[in-house]
Amino acid sequence: MEKEFVTLTNENIDTEHLCCIIRTKKPHSGVEKKRKWLRKRLSDGHVFRKLDAKGCAFIEYAPLEKAWVPIEGENFYYIYCLWVTGDLKGTGTGKELLKSCIADAKENSKSGLCMLGAKKQKAWLSDQIFAKKYGFVTVDETDSGYELLSLSFDGTTPHFCENAKREKIDSNDLTVVYDFQCPFILQRVESLRSYCEEKGIPASFIEIDSLEKAKNLPCVFNNFAVFYNGKLETVNQIDQKYIDRLLKR
């Protein structure tokens, strides 16, 4: 049976579930934060396309010039997320979603696509091995092992902003920078903030609330990043155990 896909619009964004945390009737604070963030991005050409099913299978991308990441390039799409989980894995859905993005890029005369990767696959980043099967290659990298993957149609390539390669800040405190592009972030940040307050851990939580701030970040970024002792630690969403390990080092 042919798969049906839904692309979110201003008309259906309030009624369609957002895949990562499926809530069709019960409100969820993280989902509503994500929905609010996404609604503001739609006019920038941001695309959220999902399988029309009760499950997690979607792709999310935007014109690179409007994408909240410290990456530069002319006329590319940036893929934030490409996820297929649970029973939907192995059904070819990821392939169809990626092909739909590639087709969209070609139809809109884009120069290509790009996404964040790493020399070693990181949690919360899309499967780079899968992407490389469809022609994505590494076109830039940081000293800490993060990579910019790109599928170029015309030979041009995007690159990390120079500031993103600094991977340092002035503060030695635990510092988390985030936006609400992912529905898991709100509760993640609230949990980490409460834990740090409870344990007396000096910490800063900085919301990235504009495109300008995102483009000027001193690290790679997909929606979350963690610094400690002035250095970038990870773009993974961390938990309390991670903080404990970090402080013991």
CSV table of C-alpha atoms in Angstrom, one decimal:
chain,number,residue,atom,x,y,z
A,1,MET,CA,0.0,0.0,0.0
A,2,GLU,CA,1.3,3.4,-0.9
A,3,LYS,CA,2.4,5.6,2.0
A,4,GLU,CA,0.7,8.9,2.7
A,5,PHE,CA,2.7,11.8,4.0
A,6,VAL,CA,1.5,15.1,5.6
A,7,THR,CA,3.4,18.4,5.5
A,8,LEU,CA,2.5,20.8,8.3
A,9,THR,CA,0.9,24.1,7.4
A,10,ASN,CA,-0.7,26.9,9.3
A,11,GLU,CA,-4.0,25.2,8.7
A,12,ASN,CA,-3.2,21.8,10.2
A,13,ILE,CA,-0.4,22.5,12.7
A,14,ASP,CA,-2.7,22.6,15.6
A,15,THR,CA,-4.4,19.3,14.9
A,16,GLU,CA,-1.5,17.1,13.6
A,17,HIS,CA,0.7,15.3,16.1
A,18,LEU,CA,4.5,16.1,16.0
A,19,CYS,CA,5.8,12.5,16.0
A,20,CYS,CA,8.6,12.6,18.6
A,21,ILE,CA,6.1,12.9,21.5
A,22,ILE,CA,2.8,11.8,20.2
A,23,ARG,CA,-0.1,13.5,22.0
A,24,THR,CA,-3.4,13.6,20.0
A,25,LYS,CA,-5.7,14.6,22.9
A,26,LYS,CA,-3.6,15.2,26.0
A,27,PRO,CA,-1.6,18.5,26.0
A,28,HIS,CA,2.2,18.2,26.5
A,29,SER,CA,4.2,21.3,27.4
A,30,GLY,CA,7.2,20.4,25.3
A,31,VAL,CA,5.1,19.6,22.2
A,32,GLU,CA,3.2,22.9,22.6
A,33,LYS,CA,6.6,24.8,22.8
A,34,LYS,CA,7.7,23.0,19.7
A,35,ARG,CA,4.5,23.8,17.9
A,36,LYS,CA,4.8,27.5,18.8
A,37,TRP,CA,8.4,27.6,17.6
A,38,LEU,CA,7.5,25.8,14.4
A,39,ARG,CA,4.6,28.0,13.6
A,40,LYS,CA,6.8,31.0,13.6
A,41,ARG,CA,9.3,29.3,11.2
A,42,LEU,CA,6.8,28.2,8.5
A,43,SER,CA,6.9,31.6,6.8
A,44,ASP,CA,10.7,31.1,6.5
A,45,GLY,CA,10.2,28.0,4.4
A,46,HIS,CA,10.7,25.5,7.2
A,47,VAL,CA,9.2,22.1,6.4
A,48,PHE,CA,8.0,19.4,8.7
A,49,ARG,CA,6.8,16.3,6.7
A,50,LYS,CA,5.7,13.1,8.4
A,51,LEU,CA,4.1,9.8,7.6
A,52,ASP,CA,0.4,9.9,8.0
A,53,ALA,CA,0.4,7.3,10.8
A,54,LYS,CA,0.5,7.2,14.6
A,55,GLY,CA,4.2,6.7,14.9
A,56,CYS,CA,7.5,8.5,14.6
A,57,ALA,CA,8.6,9.0,11.0
A,58,PHE,CA,9.4,12.5,9.8
A,59,ILE,CA,11.9,14.9,8.2
A,60,GLU,CA,12.4,18.5,9.2
A,61,TYR,CA,14.4,21.0,7.2
A,62,ALA,CA,14.7,24.7,6.3
A,63,PRO,CA,16.5,27.0,3.9
A,64,LEU,CA,20.0,27.2,5.4
A,65,GLU,CA,19.9,31.0,5.4
A,66,LYS,CA,17.0,30.8,7.9
A,67,ALA,CA,18.1,27.6,9.7
A,68,TRP,CA,18.9,28.2,13.4
A,69,VAL,CA,22.4,26.7,13.1
A,70,PRO,CA,25.9,28.3,12.8
A,71,ILE,CA,26.3,27.1,9.3
A,72,GLU,CA,26.7,29.3,6.1
A,73,GLY,CA,26.1,28.5,2.5
A,74,GLU,CA,24.1,29.8,-0.4
A,75,ASN,CA,20.9,28.2,-1.5
A,76,PHE,CA,21.0,25.0,0.6
A,77,TYR,CA,18.5,23.2,2.7
A,78,TYR,CA,19.5,22.3,6.2
A,79,ILE,CA,18.1,19.0,7.6
A,80,TYR,CA,17.5,19.3,11.4
A,81,CYS,CA,16.0,15.8,11.8
A,82,LEU,CA,15.3,12.6,9.9
A,83,TRP,CA,13.8,10.0,12.2
A,84,VAL,CA,12.1,6.7,11.8
A,85,THR,CA,11.6,4.6,14.9
A,86,GLY,CA,9.7,1.6,16.3
A,87,ASP,CA,7.7,-0.6,13.9
A,88,LEU,CA,8.2,1.9,11.1
A,89,LYS,CA,11.9,1.2,10.8
A,90,GLY,CA,12.9,-1.0,7.9
A,91,THR,CA,9.8,-0.1,5.9
A,92,GLY,CA,11.5,2.3,3.5
A,93,THR,CA,9.9,5.3,5.1
A,94,GLY,CA,13.2,7.1,5.8
A,95,LYS,CA,14.3,6.6,2.2
A,96,GLU,CA,11.0,8.1,0.9
A,97,LEU,CA,11.2,11.1,3.3
A,98,LEU,CA,14.8,11.9,2.3
A,99,LYS,CA,13.9,11.5,-1.4
A,100,SER,CA,11.0,13.9,-0.9
A,101,CYS,CA,13.4,16.5,0.6
A,102,ILE,CA,15.9,16.0,-2.3
A,103,ALA,CA,13.0,16.4,-4.8
A,104,ASP,CA,11.8,19.5,-3.0
A,105,ALA,CA,15.4,21.0,-3.2
A,106,LYS,CA,15.7,20.3,-6.9
A,107,GLU,CA,12.2,21.7,-7.6
A,108,ASN,CA,13.2,24.9,-5.8
A,109,SER,CA,16.5,25.1,-7.6
A,110,LYS,CA,18.6,24.6,-4.4
A,111,SER,CA,22.3,23.9,-4.6
A,112,GLY,CA,21.9,20.9,-2.3
A,113,LEU,CA,21.3,19.7,1.3
A,114,CYS,CA,23.3,19.6,4.4
A,115,MET,CA,23.1,18.3,8.0
A,116,LEU,CA,25.1,17.9,11.2
A,117,GLY,CA,27.1,14.7,11.7
A,118,ALA,CA,30.1,13.5,13.6
A,119,LYS,CA,33.0,11.1,13.1
A,120,LYS,CA,31.3,8.9,15.7
A,121,GLN,CA,27.5,8.8,15.5
A,122,LYS,CA,26.0,10.9,18.3
A,123,ALA,CA,22.6,10.4,20.0
A,124,TRP,CA,20.1,13.0,18.9
A,125,LEU,CA,21.7,13.4,15.5
A,126,SER,CA,20.2,11.8,12.4
A,127,ASP,CA,21.8,8.6,11.1
A,128,GLN,CA,24.7,9.8,9.1
A,129,ILE,CA,25.5,6.4,7.7
A,130,PHE,CA,22.1,6.4,6.2
A,131,ALA,CA,22.7,9.8,4.7
A,132,LYS,CA,26.0,8.9,3.2
A,133,LYS,CA,24.3,6.0,1.3
A,134,TYR,CA,22.5,8.7,-0.6
A,135,GLY,CA,25.5,10.8,-1.5
A,136,PHE,CA,26.1,13.0,1.5
A,137,VAL,CA,29.9,13.6,2.2
A,138,THR,CA,31.8,15.5,4.8
A,139,VAL,CA,32.6,19.0,3.7
A,140,ASP,CA,33.7,20.6,6.9
A,141,GLU,CA,34.6,19.5,10.5
A,142,THR,CA,35.6,20.8,13.9
A,143,ASP,CA,38.5,19.8,16.1
A,144,SER,CA,36.1,17.9,18.4
A,145,GLY,CA,34.9,15.6,15.7
A,146,TYR,CA,31.7,17.1,14.5
A,147,GLU,CA,31.2,17.1,10.8
A,148,LEU,CA,29.1,19.0,8.2
A,149,LEU,CA,27.6,16.6,5.7
A,150,SER,CA,26.4,17.8,2.4
A,151,LEU,CA,24.8,16.5,-0.8
A,152,SER,CA,25.6,19.1,-3.5
A,153,PHE,CA,23.9,19.3,-6.9
A,154,ASP,CA,26.2,21.9,-8.4
A,155,GLY,CA,29.6,21.4,-6.7
A,156,THR,CA,29.3,24.2,-4.2
A,157,THR,CA,29.4,23.4,-0.4
A,158,PRO,CA,28.3,25.0,2.8
A,159,HIS,CA,30.6,25.4,5.8
A,160,PHE,CA,30.5,26.0,9.6
A,161,CYS,CA,30.6,29.6,10.6
A,162,GLU,CA,34.0,30.5,11.9
A,163,ASN,CA,32.6,31.2,15.4
A,164,ALA,CA,31.2,27.6,15.5
A,165,LYS,CA,34.7,26.2,15.5
A,166,ARG,CA,35.8,28.1,18.6
A,167,GLU,CA,34.0,25.6,20.9
A,168,LYS,CA,34.9,27.8,23.9
A,169,ILE,CA,33.1,30.3,26.1
A,170,ASP,CA,34.5,32.6,28.9
A,171,SER,CA,32.5,30.9,31.7
A,172,ASN,CA,33.8,27.8,33.5
A,173,ASP,CA,30.3,27.0,34.8
A,174,LEU,CA,28.1,24.3,33.4
A,175,THR,CA,26.4,26.1,30.5
A,176,VAL,CA,23.5,24.8,28.4
A,177,VAL,CA,22.4,26.6,25.3
A,178,TYR,CA,19.1,25.5,23.7
A,179,ASP,CA,16.1,26.4,21.6
A,180,PHE,CA,12.6,24.8,21.4
A,181,GLN,CA,13.0,23.1,18.0
A,182,CYS,CA,12.8,19.7,19.7
A,183,PRO,CA,9.8,18.9,22.0
A,184,PHE,CA,12.0,17.1,24.5
A,185,ILE,CA,14.0,20.2,25.3
A,186,LEU,CA,11.6,22.0,27.6
A,187,GLN,CA,11.4,19.2,30.2
A,188,ARG,CA,15.0,18.4,29.7
A,189,VAL,CA,16.1,21.9,30.6
A,190,GLU,CA,13.6,22.2,33.5
A,191,SER,CA,14.9,18.9,35.0
A,192,LEU,CA,18.6,19.9,34.6
A,193,ARG,CA,17.9,23.4,36.1
A,194,SER,CA,16.1,21.9,39.1
A,195,TYR,CA,18.9,19.4,39.7
A,196,CYS,CA,21.6,22.0,39.6
A,197,GLU,CA,19.7,24.2,42.0
A,198,GLU,CA,19.1,21.3,44.3
A,199,LYS,CA,22.8,20.3,44.3
A,200,GLY,CA,24.1,23.9,44.4
A,201,ILE,CA,25.9,23.4,41.0
A,202,PRO,CA,26.7,26.8,39.3
A,203,ALA,CA,24.9,26.6,35.9
A,204,SER,CA,23.6,28.8,33.2
A,205,PHE,CA,20.7,28.0,30.9
A,206,ILE,CA,20.6,30.2,27.8
A,207,GLU,CA,17.7,30.1,25.4
A,208,ILE,CA,18.6,30.8,21.8
A,209,ASP,CA,15.6,32.9,20.7
A,210,SER,CA,16.6,34.4,17.4
A,211,LEU,CA,18.2,33.5,14.2
A,212,GLU,CA,21.1,35.9,14.8
A,213,LYS,CA,22.0,34.3,18.1
A,214,ALA,CA,21.9,30.8,16.5
A,215,LYS,CA,24.2,31.9,13.7
A,216,ASN,CA,26.7,33.4,16.1
A,217,LEU,CA,27.0,30.5,18.5
A,218,PRO,CA,30.6,29.5,19.5
A,219,CYS,CA,29.8,25.8,18.8
A,220,VAL,CA,28.0,23.5,16.5
A,221,PHE,CA,24.3,23.4,17.3
A,222,ASN,CA,21.2,21.5,16.2
A,223,ASN,CA,19.0,22.6,19.1
A,224,PHE,CA,21.1,21.9,22.2
A,225,ALA,CA,24.8,22.2,23.4
A,226,VAL,CA,26.6,21.9,26.7
A,227,PHE,CA,29.8,23.6,27.8
A,228,TYR,CA,31.9,23.0,31.0
A,229,ASN,CA,35.1,24.6,32.1
A,230,GLY,CA,34.8,26.9,29.1
A,231,LYS,CA,34.8,24.0,26.5
A,232,LEU,CA,32.1,22.4,24.4
A,233,GLU,CA,31.2,19.0,25.8
A,234,THR,CA,28.4,17.7,23.6
A,235,VAL,CA,25.3,18.5,21.5
A,236,ASN,CA,23.5,15.5,23.0
A,237,GLN,CA,20.7,16.2,25.5
A,238,ILE,CA,22.3,15.2,28.8
A,239,ASP,CA,20.8,13.9,32.1
A,240,GLN,CA,21.7,14.3,35.8
A,241,LYS,CA,24.1,11.3,35.6
A,242,TYR,CA,26.0,13.0,32.9
A,243,ILE,CA,26.4,16.1,35.1
A,244,ASP,CA,27.7,14.0,37.9
A,245,ARG,CA,30.3,12.3,35.7
A,246,LEU,CA,31.3,15.7,34.3
A,247,LEU,CA,31.8,17.2,37.7
A,248,LYS,CA,34.0,14.3,38.9
A,249,ARG,CA,36.4,14.6,36.0
